[in-house]
mmCIF file of C-alpha atoms in Angstrom:
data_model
loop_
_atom_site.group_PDB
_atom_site.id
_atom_site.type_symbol
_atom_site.label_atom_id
_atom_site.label_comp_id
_atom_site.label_asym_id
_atom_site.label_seq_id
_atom_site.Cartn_x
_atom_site.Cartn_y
_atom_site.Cartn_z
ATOM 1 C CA UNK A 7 0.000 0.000 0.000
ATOM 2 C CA UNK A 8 3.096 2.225 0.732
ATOM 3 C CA UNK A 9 4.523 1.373 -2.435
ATOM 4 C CA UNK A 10 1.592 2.381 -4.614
ATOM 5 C CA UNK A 11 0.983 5.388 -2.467
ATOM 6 C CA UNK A 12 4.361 6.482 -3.621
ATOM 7 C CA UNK A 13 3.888 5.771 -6.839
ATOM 8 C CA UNK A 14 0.917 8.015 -7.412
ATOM 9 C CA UNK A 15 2.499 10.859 -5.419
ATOM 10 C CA UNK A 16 5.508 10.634 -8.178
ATOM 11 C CA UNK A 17 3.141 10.639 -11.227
ATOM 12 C CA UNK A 18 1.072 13.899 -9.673
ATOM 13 C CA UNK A 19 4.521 15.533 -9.356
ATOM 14 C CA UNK A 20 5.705 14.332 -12.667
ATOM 15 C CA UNK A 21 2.426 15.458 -13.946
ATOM 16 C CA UNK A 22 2.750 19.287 -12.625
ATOM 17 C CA UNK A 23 6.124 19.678 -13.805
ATOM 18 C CA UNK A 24 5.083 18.303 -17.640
ATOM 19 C CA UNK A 25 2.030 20.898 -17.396
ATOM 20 C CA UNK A 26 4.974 24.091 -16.629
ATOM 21 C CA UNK A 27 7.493 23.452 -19.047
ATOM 22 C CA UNK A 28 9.509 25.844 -16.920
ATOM 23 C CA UNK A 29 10.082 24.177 -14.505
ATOM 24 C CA UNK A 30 11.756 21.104 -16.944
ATOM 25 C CA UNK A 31 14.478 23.379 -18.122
ATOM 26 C CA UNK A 32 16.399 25.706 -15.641
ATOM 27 C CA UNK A 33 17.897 28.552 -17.847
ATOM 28 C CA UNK A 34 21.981 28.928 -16.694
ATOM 29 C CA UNK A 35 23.457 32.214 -17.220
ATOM 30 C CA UNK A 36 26.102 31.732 -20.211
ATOM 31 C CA UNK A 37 29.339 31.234 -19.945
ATOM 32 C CA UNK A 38 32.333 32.648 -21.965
ATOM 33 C CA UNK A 39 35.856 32.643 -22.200
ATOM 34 C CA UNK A 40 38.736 34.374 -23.773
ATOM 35 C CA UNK A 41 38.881 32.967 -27.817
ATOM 36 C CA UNK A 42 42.122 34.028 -28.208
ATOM 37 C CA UNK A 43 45.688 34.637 -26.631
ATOM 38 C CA UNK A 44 44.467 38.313 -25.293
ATOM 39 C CA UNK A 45 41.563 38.818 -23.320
ATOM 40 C CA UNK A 46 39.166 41.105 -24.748
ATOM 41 C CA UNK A 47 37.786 38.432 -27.403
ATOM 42 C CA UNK A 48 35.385 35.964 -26.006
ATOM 43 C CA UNK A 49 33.470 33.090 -26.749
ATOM 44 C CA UNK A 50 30.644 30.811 -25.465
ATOM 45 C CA UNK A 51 32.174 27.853 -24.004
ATOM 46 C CA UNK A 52 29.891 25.890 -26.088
ATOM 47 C CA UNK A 53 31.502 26.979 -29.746
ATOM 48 C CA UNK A 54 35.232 26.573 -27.939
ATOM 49 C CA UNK A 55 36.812 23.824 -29.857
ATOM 50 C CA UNK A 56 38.464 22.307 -26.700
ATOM 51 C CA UNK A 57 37.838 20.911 -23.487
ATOM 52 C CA UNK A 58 37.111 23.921 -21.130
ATOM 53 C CA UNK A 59 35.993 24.062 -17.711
ATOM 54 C CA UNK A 60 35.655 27.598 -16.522
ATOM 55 C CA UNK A 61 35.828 29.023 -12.689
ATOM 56 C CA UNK A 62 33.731 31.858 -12.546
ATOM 57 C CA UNK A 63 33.656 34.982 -9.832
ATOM 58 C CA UNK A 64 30.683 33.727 -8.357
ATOM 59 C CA UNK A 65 32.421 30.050 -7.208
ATOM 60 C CA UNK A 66 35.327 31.589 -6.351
ATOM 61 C CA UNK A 67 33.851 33.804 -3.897
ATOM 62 C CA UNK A 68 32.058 30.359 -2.747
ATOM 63 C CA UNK A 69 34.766 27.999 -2.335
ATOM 64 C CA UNK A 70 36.114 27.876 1.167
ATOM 65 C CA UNK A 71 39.853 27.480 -0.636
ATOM 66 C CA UNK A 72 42.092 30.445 0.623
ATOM 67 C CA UNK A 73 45.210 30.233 -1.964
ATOM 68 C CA UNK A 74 45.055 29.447 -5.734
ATOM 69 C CA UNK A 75 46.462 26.196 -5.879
ATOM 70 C CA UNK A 76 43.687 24.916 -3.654
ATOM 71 C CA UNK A 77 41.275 26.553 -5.897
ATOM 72 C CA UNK A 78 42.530 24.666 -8.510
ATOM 73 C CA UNK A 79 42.783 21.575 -6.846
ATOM 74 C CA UNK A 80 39.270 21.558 -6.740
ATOM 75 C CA UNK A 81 39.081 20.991 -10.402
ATOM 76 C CA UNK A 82 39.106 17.761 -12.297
ATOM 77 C CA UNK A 83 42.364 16.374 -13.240
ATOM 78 C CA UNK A 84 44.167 19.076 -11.466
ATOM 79 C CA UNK A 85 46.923 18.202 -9.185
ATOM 80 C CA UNK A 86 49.083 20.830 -7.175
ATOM 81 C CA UNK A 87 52.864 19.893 -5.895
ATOM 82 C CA UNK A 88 53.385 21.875 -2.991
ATOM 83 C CA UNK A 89 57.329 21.067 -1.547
ATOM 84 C CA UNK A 90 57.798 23.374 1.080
ATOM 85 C CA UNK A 91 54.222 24.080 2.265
ATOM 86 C CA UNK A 92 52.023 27.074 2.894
ATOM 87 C CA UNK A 93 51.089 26.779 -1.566
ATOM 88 C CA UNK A 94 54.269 29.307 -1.804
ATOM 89 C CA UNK A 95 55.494 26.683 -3.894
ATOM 90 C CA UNK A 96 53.112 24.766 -5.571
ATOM 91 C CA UNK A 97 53.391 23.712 -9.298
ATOM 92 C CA UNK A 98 50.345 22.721 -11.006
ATOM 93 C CA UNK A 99 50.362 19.163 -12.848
ATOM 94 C CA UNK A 100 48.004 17.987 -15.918
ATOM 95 C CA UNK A 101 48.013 15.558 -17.817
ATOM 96 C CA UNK A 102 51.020 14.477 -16.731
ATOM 97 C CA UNK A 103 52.382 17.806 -18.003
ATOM 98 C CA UNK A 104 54.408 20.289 -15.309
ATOM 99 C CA UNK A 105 54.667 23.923 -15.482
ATOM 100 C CA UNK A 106 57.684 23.505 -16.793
ATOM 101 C CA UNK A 107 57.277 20.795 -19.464
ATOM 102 C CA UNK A 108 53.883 21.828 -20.927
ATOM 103 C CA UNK A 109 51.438 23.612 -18.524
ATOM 104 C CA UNK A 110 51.439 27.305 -19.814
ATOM 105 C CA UNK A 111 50.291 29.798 -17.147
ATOM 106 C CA UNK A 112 49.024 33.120 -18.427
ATOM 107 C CA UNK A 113 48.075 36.222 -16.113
ATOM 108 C CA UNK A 114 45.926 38.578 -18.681
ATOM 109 C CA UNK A 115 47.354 37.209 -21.413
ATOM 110 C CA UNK A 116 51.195 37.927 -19.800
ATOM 111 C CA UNK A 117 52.794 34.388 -19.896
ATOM 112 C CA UNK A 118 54.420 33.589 -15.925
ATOM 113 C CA UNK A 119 56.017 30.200 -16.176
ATOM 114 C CA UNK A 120 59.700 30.230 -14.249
ATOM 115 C CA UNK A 121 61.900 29.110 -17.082
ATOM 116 C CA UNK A 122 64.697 28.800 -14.612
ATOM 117 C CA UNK A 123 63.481 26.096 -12.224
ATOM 118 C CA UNK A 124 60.872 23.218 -13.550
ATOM 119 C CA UNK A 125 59.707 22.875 -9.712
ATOM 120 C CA UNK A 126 58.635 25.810 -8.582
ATOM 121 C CA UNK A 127 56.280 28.823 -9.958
ATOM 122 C CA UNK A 128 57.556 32.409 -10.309
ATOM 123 C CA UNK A 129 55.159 33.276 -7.853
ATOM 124 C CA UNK A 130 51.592 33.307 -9.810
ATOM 125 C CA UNK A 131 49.993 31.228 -7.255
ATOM 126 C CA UNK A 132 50.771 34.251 -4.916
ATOM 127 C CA UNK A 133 47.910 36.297 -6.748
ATOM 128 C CA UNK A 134 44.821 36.403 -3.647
ATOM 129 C CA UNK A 135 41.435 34.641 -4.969
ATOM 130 C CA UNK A 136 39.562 37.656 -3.854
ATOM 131 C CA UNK A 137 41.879 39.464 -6.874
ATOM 132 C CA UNK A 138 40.914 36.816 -9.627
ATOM 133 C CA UNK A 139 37.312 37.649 -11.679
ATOM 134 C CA UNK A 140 37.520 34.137 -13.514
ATOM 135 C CA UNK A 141 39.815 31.218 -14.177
ATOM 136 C CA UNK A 142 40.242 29.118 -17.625
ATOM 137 C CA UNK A 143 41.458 25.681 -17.638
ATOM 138 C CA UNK A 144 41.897 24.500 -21.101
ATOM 139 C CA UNK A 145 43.214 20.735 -21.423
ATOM 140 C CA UNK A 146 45.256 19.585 -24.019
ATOM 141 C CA UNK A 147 47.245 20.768 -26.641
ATOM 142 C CA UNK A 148 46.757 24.640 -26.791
ATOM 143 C CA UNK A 149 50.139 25.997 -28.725
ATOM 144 C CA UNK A 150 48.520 27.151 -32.215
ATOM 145 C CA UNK A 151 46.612 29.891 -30.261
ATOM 146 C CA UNK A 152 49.025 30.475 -27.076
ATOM 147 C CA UNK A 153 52.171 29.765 -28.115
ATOM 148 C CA UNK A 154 55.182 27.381 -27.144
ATOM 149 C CA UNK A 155 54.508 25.509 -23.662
ATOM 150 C CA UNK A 156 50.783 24.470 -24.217
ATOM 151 C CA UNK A 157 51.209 21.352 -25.225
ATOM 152 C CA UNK A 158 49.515 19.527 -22.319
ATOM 153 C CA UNK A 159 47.181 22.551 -21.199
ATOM 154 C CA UNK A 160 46.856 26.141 -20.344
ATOM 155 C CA UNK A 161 45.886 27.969 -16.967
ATOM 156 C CA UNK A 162 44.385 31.483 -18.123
ATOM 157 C CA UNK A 163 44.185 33.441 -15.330
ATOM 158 C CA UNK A 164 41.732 36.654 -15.668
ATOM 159 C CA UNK A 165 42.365 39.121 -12.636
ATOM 160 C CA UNK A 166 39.588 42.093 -11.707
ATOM 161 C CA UNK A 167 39.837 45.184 -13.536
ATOM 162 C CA UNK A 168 36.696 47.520 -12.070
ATOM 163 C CA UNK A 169 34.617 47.296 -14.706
ATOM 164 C CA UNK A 170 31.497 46.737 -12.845
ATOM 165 C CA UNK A 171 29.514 49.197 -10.544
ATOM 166 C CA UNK A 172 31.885 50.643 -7.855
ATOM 167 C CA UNK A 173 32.189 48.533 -4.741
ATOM 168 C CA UNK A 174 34.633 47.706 -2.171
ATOM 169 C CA UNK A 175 35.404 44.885 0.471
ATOM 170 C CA UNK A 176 37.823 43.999 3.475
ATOM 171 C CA UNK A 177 37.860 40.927 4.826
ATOM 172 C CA UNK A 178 39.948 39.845 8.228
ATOM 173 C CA UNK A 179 40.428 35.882 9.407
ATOM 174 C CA UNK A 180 42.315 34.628 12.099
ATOM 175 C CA UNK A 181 42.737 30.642 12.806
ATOM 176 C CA UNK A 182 45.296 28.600 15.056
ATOM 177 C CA UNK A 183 49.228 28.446 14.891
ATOM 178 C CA UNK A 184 49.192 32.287 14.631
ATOM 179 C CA UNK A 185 47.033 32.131 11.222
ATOM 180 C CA UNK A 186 46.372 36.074 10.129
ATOM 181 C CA UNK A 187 44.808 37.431 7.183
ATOM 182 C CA UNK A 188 43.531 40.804 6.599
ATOM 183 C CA UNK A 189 42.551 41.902 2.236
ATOM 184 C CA UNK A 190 41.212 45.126 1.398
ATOM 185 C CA UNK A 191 40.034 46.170 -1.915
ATOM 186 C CA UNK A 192 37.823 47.903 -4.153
ATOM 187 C CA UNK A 193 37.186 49.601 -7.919
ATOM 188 C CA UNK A 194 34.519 50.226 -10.169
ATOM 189 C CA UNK A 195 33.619 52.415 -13.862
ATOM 190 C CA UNK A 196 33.416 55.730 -13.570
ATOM 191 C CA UNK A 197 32.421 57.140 -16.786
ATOM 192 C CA UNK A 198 34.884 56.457 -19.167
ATOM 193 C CA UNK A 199 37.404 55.328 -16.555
ATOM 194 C CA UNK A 200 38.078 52.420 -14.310
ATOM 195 C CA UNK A 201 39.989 51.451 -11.871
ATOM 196 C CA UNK A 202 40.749 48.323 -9.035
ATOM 197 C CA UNK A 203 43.318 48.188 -5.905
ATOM 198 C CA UNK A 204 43.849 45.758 -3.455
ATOM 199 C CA UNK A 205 46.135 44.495 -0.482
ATOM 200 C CA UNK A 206 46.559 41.331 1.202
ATOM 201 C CA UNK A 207 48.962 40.334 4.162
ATOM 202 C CA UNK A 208 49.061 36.961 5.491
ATOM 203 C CA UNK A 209 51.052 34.809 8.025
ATOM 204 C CA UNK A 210 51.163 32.654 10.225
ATOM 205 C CA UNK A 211 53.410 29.308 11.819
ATOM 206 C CA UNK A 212 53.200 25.546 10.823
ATOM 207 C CA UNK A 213 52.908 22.646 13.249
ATOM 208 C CA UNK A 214 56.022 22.531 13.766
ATOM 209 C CA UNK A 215 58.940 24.448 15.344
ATOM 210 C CA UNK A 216 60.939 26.719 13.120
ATOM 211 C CA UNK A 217 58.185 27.367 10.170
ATOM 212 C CA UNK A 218 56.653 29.993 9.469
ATOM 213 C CA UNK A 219 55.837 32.565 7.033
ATOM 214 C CA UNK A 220 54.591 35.450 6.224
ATOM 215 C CA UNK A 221 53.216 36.986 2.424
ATOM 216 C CA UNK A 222 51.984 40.679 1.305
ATOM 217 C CA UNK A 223 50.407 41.389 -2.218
ATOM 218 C CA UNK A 224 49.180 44.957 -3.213
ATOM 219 C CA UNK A 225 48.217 45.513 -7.089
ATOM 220 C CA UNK A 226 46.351 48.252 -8.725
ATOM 221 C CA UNK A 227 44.902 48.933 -12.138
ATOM 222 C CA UNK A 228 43.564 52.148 -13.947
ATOM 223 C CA UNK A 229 41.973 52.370 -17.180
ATOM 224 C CA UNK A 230 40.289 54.620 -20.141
ATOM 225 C CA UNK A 231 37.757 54.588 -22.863
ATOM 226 C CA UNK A 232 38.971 56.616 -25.520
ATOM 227 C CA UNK A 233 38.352 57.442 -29.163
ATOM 228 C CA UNK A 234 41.835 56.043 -30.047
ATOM 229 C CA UNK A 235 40.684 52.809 -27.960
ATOM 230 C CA UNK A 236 40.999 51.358 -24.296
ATOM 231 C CA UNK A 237 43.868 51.777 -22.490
ATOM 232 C CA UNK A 238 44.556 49.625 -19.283
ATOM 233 C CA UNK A 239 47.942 49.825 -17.300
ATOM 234 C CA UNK A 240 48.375 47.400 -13.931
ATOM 235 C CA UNK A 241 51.027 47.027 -11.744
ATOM 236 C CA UNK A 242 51.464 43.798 -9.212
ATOM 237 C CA UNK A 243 53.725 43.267 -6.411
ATOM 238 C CA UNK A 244 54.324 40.040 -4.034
ATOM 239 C CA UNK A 245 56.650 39.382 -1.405
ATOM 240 C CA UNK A 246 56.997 36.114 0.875
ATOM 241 C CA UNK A 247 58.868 34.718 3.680
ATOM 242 C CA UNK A 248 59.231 30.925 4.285
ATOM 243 C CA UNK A 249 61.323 29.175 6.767
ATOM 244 C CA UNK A 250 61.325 25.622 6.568
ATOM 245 C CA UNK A 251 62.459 23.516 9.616
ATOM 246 C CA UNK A 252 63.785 20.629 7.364
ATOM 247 C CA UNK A 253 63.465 16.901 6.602
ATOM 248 C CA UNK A 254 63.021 14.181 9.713
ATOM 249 C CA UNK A 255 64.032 10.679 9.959
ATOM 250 C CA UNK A 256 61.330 8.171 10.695
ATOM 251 C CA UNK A 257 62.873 7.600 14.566
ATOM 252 C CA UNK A 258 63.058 11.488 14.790
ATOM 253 C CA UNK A 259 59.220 11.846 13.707
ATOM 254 C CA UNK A 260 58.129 9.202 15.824
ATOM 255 C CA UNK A 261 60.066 10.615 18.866
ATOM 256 C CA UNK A 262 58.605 14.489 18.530
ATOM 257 C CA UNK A 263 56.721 15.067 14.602
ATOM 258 C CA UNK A 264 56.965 19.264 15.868
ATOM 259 C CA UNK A 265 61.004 19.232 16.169
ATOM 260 C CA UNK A 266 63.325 21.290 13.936
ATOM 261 C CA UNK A 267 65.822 18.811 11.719
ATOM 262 C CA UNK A 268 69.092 17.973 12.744
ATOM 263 C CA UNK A 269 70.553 20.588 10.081
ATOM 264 C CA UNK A 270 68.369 23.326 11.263
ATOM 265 C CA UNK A 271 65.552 25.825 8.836
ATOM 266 C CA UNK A 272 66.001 26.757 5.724
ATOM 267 C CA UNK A 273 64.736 30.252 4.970
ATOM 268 C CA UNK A 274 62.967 31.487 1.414
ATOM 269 C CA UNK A 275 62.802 34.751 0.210
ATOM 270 C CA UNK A 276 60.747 35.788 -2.799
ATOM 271 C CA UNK A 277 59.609 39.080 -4.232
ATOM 272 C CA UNK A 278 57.855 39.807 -7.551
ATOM 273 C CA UNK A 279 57.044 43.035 -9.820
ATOM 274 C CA UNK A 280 55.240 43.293 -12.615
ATOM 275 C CA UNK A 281 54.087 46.302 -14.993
ATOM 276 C CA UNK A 282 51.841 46.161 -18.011
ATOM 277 C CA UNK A 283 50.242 48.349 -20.532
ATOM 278 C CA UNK A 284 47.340 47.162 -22.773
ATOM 279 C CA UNK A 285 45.713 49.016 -25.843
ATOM 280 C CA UNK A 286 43.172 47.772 -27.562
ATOM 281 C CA UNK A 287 41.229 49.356 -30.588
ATOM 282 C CA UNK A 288 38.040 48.096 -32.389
ATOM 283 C CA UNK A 289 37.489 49.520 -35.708
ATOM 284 C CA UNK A 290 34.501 49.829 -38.035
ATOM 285 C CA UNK A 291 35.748 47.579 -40.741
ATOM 286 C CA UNK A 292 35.514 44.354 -38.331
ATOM 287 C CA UNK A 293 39.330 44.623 -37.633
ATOM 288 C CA UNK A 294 40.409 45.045 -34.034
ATOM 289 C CA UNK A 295 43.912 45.257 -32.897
ATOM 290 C CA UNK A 296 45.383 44.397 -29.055
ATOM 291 C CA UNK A 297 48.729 45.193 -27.675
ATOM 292 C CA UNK A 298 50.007 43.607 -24.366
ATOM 293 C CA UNK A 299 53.620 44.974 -23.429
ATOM 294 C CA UNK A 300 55.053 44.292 -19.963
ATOM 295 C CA UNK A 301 57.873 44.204 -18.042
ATOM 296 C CA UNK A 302 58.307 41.866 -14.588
ATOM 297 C CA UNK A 303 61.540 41.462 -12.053
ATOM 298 C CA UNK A 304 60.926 37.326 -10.176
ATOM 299 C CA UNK A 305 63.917 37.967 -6.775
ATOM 300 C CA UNK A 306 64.838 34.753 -4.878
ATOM 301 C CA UNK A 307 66.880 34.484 -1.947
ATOM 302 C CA UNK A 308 67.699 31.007 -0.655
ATOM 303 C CA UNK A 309 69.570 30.117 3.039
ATOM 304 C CA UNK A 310 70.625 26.750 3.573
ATOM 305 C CA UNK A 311 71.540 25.312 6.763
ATOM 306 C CA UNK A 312 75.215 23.225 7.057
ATOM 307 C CA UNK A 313 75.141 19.627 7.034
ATOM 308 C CA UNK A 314 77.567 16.401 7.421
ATOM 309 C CA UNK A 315 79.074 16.713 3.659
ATOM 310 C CA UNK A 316 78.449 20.365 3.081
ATOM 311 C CA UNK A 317 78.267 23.804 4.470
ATOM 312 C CA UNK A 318 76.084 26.718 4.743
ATOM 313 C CA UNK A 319 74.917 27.990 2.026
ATOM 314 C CA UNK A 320 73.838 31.052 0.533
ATOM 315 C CA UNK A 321 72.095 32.607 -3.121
ATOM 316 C CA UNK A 322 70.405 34.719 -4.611
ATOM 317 C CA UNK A 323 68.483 34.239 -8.364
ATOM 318 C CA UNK A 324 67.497 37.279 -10.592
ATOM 319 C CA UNK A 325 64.847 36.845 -13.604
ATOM 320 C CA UNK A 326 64.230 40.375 -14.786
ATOM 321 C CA UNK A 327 62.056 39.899 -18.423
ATOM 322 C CA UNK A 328 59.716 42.158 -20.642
ATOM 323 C CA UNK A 329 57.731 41.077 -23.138
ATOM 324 C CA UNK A 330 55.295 42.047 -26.115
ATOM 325 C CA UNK A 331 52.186 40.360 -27.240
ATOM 326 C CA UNK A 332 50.513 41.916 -30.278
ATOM 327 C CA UNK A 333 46.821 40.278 -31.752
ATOM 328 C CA UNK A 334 45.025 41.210 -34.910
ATOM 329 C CA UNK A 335 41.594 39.821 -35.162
ATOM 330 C CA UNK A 336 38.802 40.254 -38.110
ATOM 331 C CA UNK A 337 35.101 39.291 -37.793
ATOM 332 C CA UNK A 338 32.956 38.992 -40.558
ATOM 333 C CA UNK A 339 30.111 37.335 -41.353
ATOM 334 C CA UNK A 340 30.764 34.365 -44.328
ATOM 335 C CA UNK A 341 27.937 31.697 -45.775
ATOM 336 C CA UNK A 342 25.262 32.794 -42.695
ATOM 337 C CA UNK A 343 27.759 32.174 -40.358
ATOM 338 C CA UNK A 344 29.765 34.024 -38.113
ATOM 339 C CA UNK A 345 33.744 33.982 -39.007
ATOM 340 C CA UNK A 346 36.864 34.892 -36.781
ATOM 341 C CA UNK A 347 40.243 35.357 -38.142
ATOM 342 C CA UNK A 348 43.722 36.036 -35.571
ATOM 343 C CA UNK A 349 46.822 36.980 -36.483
ATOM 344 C CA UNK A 350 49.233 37.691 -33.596
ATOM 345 C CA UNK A 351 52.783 37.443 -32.394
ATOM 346 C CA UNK A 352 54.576 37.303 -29.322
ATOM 347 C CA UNK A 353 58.229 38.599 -28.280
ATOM 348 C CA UNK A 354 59.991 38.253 -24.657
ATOM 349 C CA UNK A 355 63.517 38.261 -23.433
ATOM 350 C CA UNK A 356 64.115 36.673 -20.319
ATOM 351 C CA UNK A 357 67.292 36.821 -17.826
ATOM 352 C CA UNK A 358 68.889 34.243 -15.636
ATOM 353 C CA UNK A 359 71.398 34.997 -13.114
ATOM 354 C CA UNK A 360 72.114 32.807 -10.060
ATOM 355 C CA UNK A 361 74.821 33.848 -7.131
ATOM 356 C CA UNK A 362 75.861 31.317 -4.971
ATOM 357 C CA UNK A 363 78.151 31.683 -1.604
#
């Protein structure tokens, strides 16, 4: 009797939803992502010719993850290699592909892979969710549109610009072993302008003795609607503080897992700067051209403790690089259908200097 009760309950229910066909089909807000190397071109994620999976504002501001690489962990077929802790150095893996060997990592368009070390990241995880407006993940082979690296992916990172209404936010969180947060930002259009600034400082010590760490982030962006086109210029800085108590032994873990190692912390410094311009110009005749150049300094400053074999150790590592991207795109309209052509280039020179004592 409970089993045909139940039956008839479903086939009223199934009945009411048949009769409103609007409740059969819930209408999603659509999605779109940058259709070429540049942002400023977009596309429904539905005519992308590749497997996409976007993160958009609204689940960022949703996720409970506190650092990019655990924002990305979240997403299928993502994996994050984090060596020292605290996601200061975390690499992102797919496909079997590294950062280094075939994971390109763009920041509006600027490309941000550390050449000089296939472990670690030249500091793009740094960049504060509450800074990022949407993230693309694009799997598999990518090169013919982004250029050399893409082979097994790329991470398109798309950071707030103020385009939207004028708003502002500051957030504090505090947690155990000395945990401390505190972001402040805000931006908006006003008129023909726009602008965005933020700040972030963060630190706080591990479960163990000797780590801790400490990170502050501040960027800023103004920009201009003009005849002659838009004009955008941004500037980002980042700078970290790690100190790693070292590796344990199995008999030294088991006897007290919070100790320092026998050879004592290491300590990581890092620091970042980056500059860019961006002018872009539509034109009347379908024809739109995009310039992206920029300029960035990656600072590392490493402190080993001595050991048995060697001893202590000292260096520092310079990357100073700039960096053009230029785009040429033409839409017309071709048989009924809707036709994009892209031309573009990119140029950067890169530096590599490494001091040891």
């Amino acid at each position: 009797m409970q089993k045909f009760a139940v039956a008839v309950l479903l086939f009223v229910v199934m009945c009411a939803v048949a009769a409103d066909p609007t409740n059969v089909v819930s209408q999603l807000p659509e999605m779109v992502v940058t259709a070429s190397r540049l942002p400023g071109q977009e596309e429904v994620v539905s005519k992308m010719p590749a497997h996409v999976t976007l993160v958009s504002r609204p689940q960022i501001q949703q996720s409970p993850s506190q650092t990019l690489p655990e924002l990305l962990s979240t997403q299928p077929g993502m994996q994050n290699i984090d060596t020292l802790g605290f996601g200061l150095f975390s690499s992102p893996n797919m496909r079997g592909y590294g950062e280094r060997t075939g994971v390109l990592v763009l920041v509006d368009g600027v490309r941000v892979n550390n050449p000089g070390d296939s472990t670690q990241s030249a500091l793009w995880t740094a960049i504060p969710p509450q800074d990022i407006e949407r993230i693309e993940i694009i799997r598999g082979g990518g090169s013919h549109v982004y250029g050399e690296g893409a082979i097994g992916g790329v991470i398109n990172i798309i950071t707030r610009k103020g385009d939207k209404e004028p708003s502002g936010t500051a957030e504090v969180a505090a947690g155990n072993f000395g945990y401390l947060r505190g972001h402040i930002s805000g931006g908006g259009a006003f008129g023909a302008g726009r602008a965005y600034g933020s700040g972030t400082y963060e630190e706080g010590d591990g479960p163990r003795d000797g780590s801790a760490f400490y990170k502050e982030t501040a960027q800023g962006s103004l920009g201009v609607t003009t005849p002659w086109g838009d004009l955008d210029a941004t500037v980002y800085f980042h700078k970290d503080r790690l100190r790693n108590p070292g590796n344990l032994t199995y008999e030294q873990f088991h006897k007290d897992p919070t100790q320092v190692g026998e050879d004592g912390s290491y300590l990581f410094e890092n620091e970042i700067t980056r500059l860019t311009f961006d002018w872009k110009k539509t034109f009347d005749s379908g024809f739109s051209f995009h310039i992206k150049p920029y300029a960035q300094n990656y600072f590392e400053h490493i402190w080993t403790p001595a050991t048995e074999d060697f001893g202590a150790s000292e260096g520092e590592i310079n990357q100073p690089s700039w960096g053009i991207t230029t785009q040429l795109d033409h839409v017309a309209d071709v048989l009924g259908g809707q036709n994009r052509a892209t031309l573009g280039g990119e140029f950067i020179r890169q530096d590599f200097m490494s001091v040891w004592r």
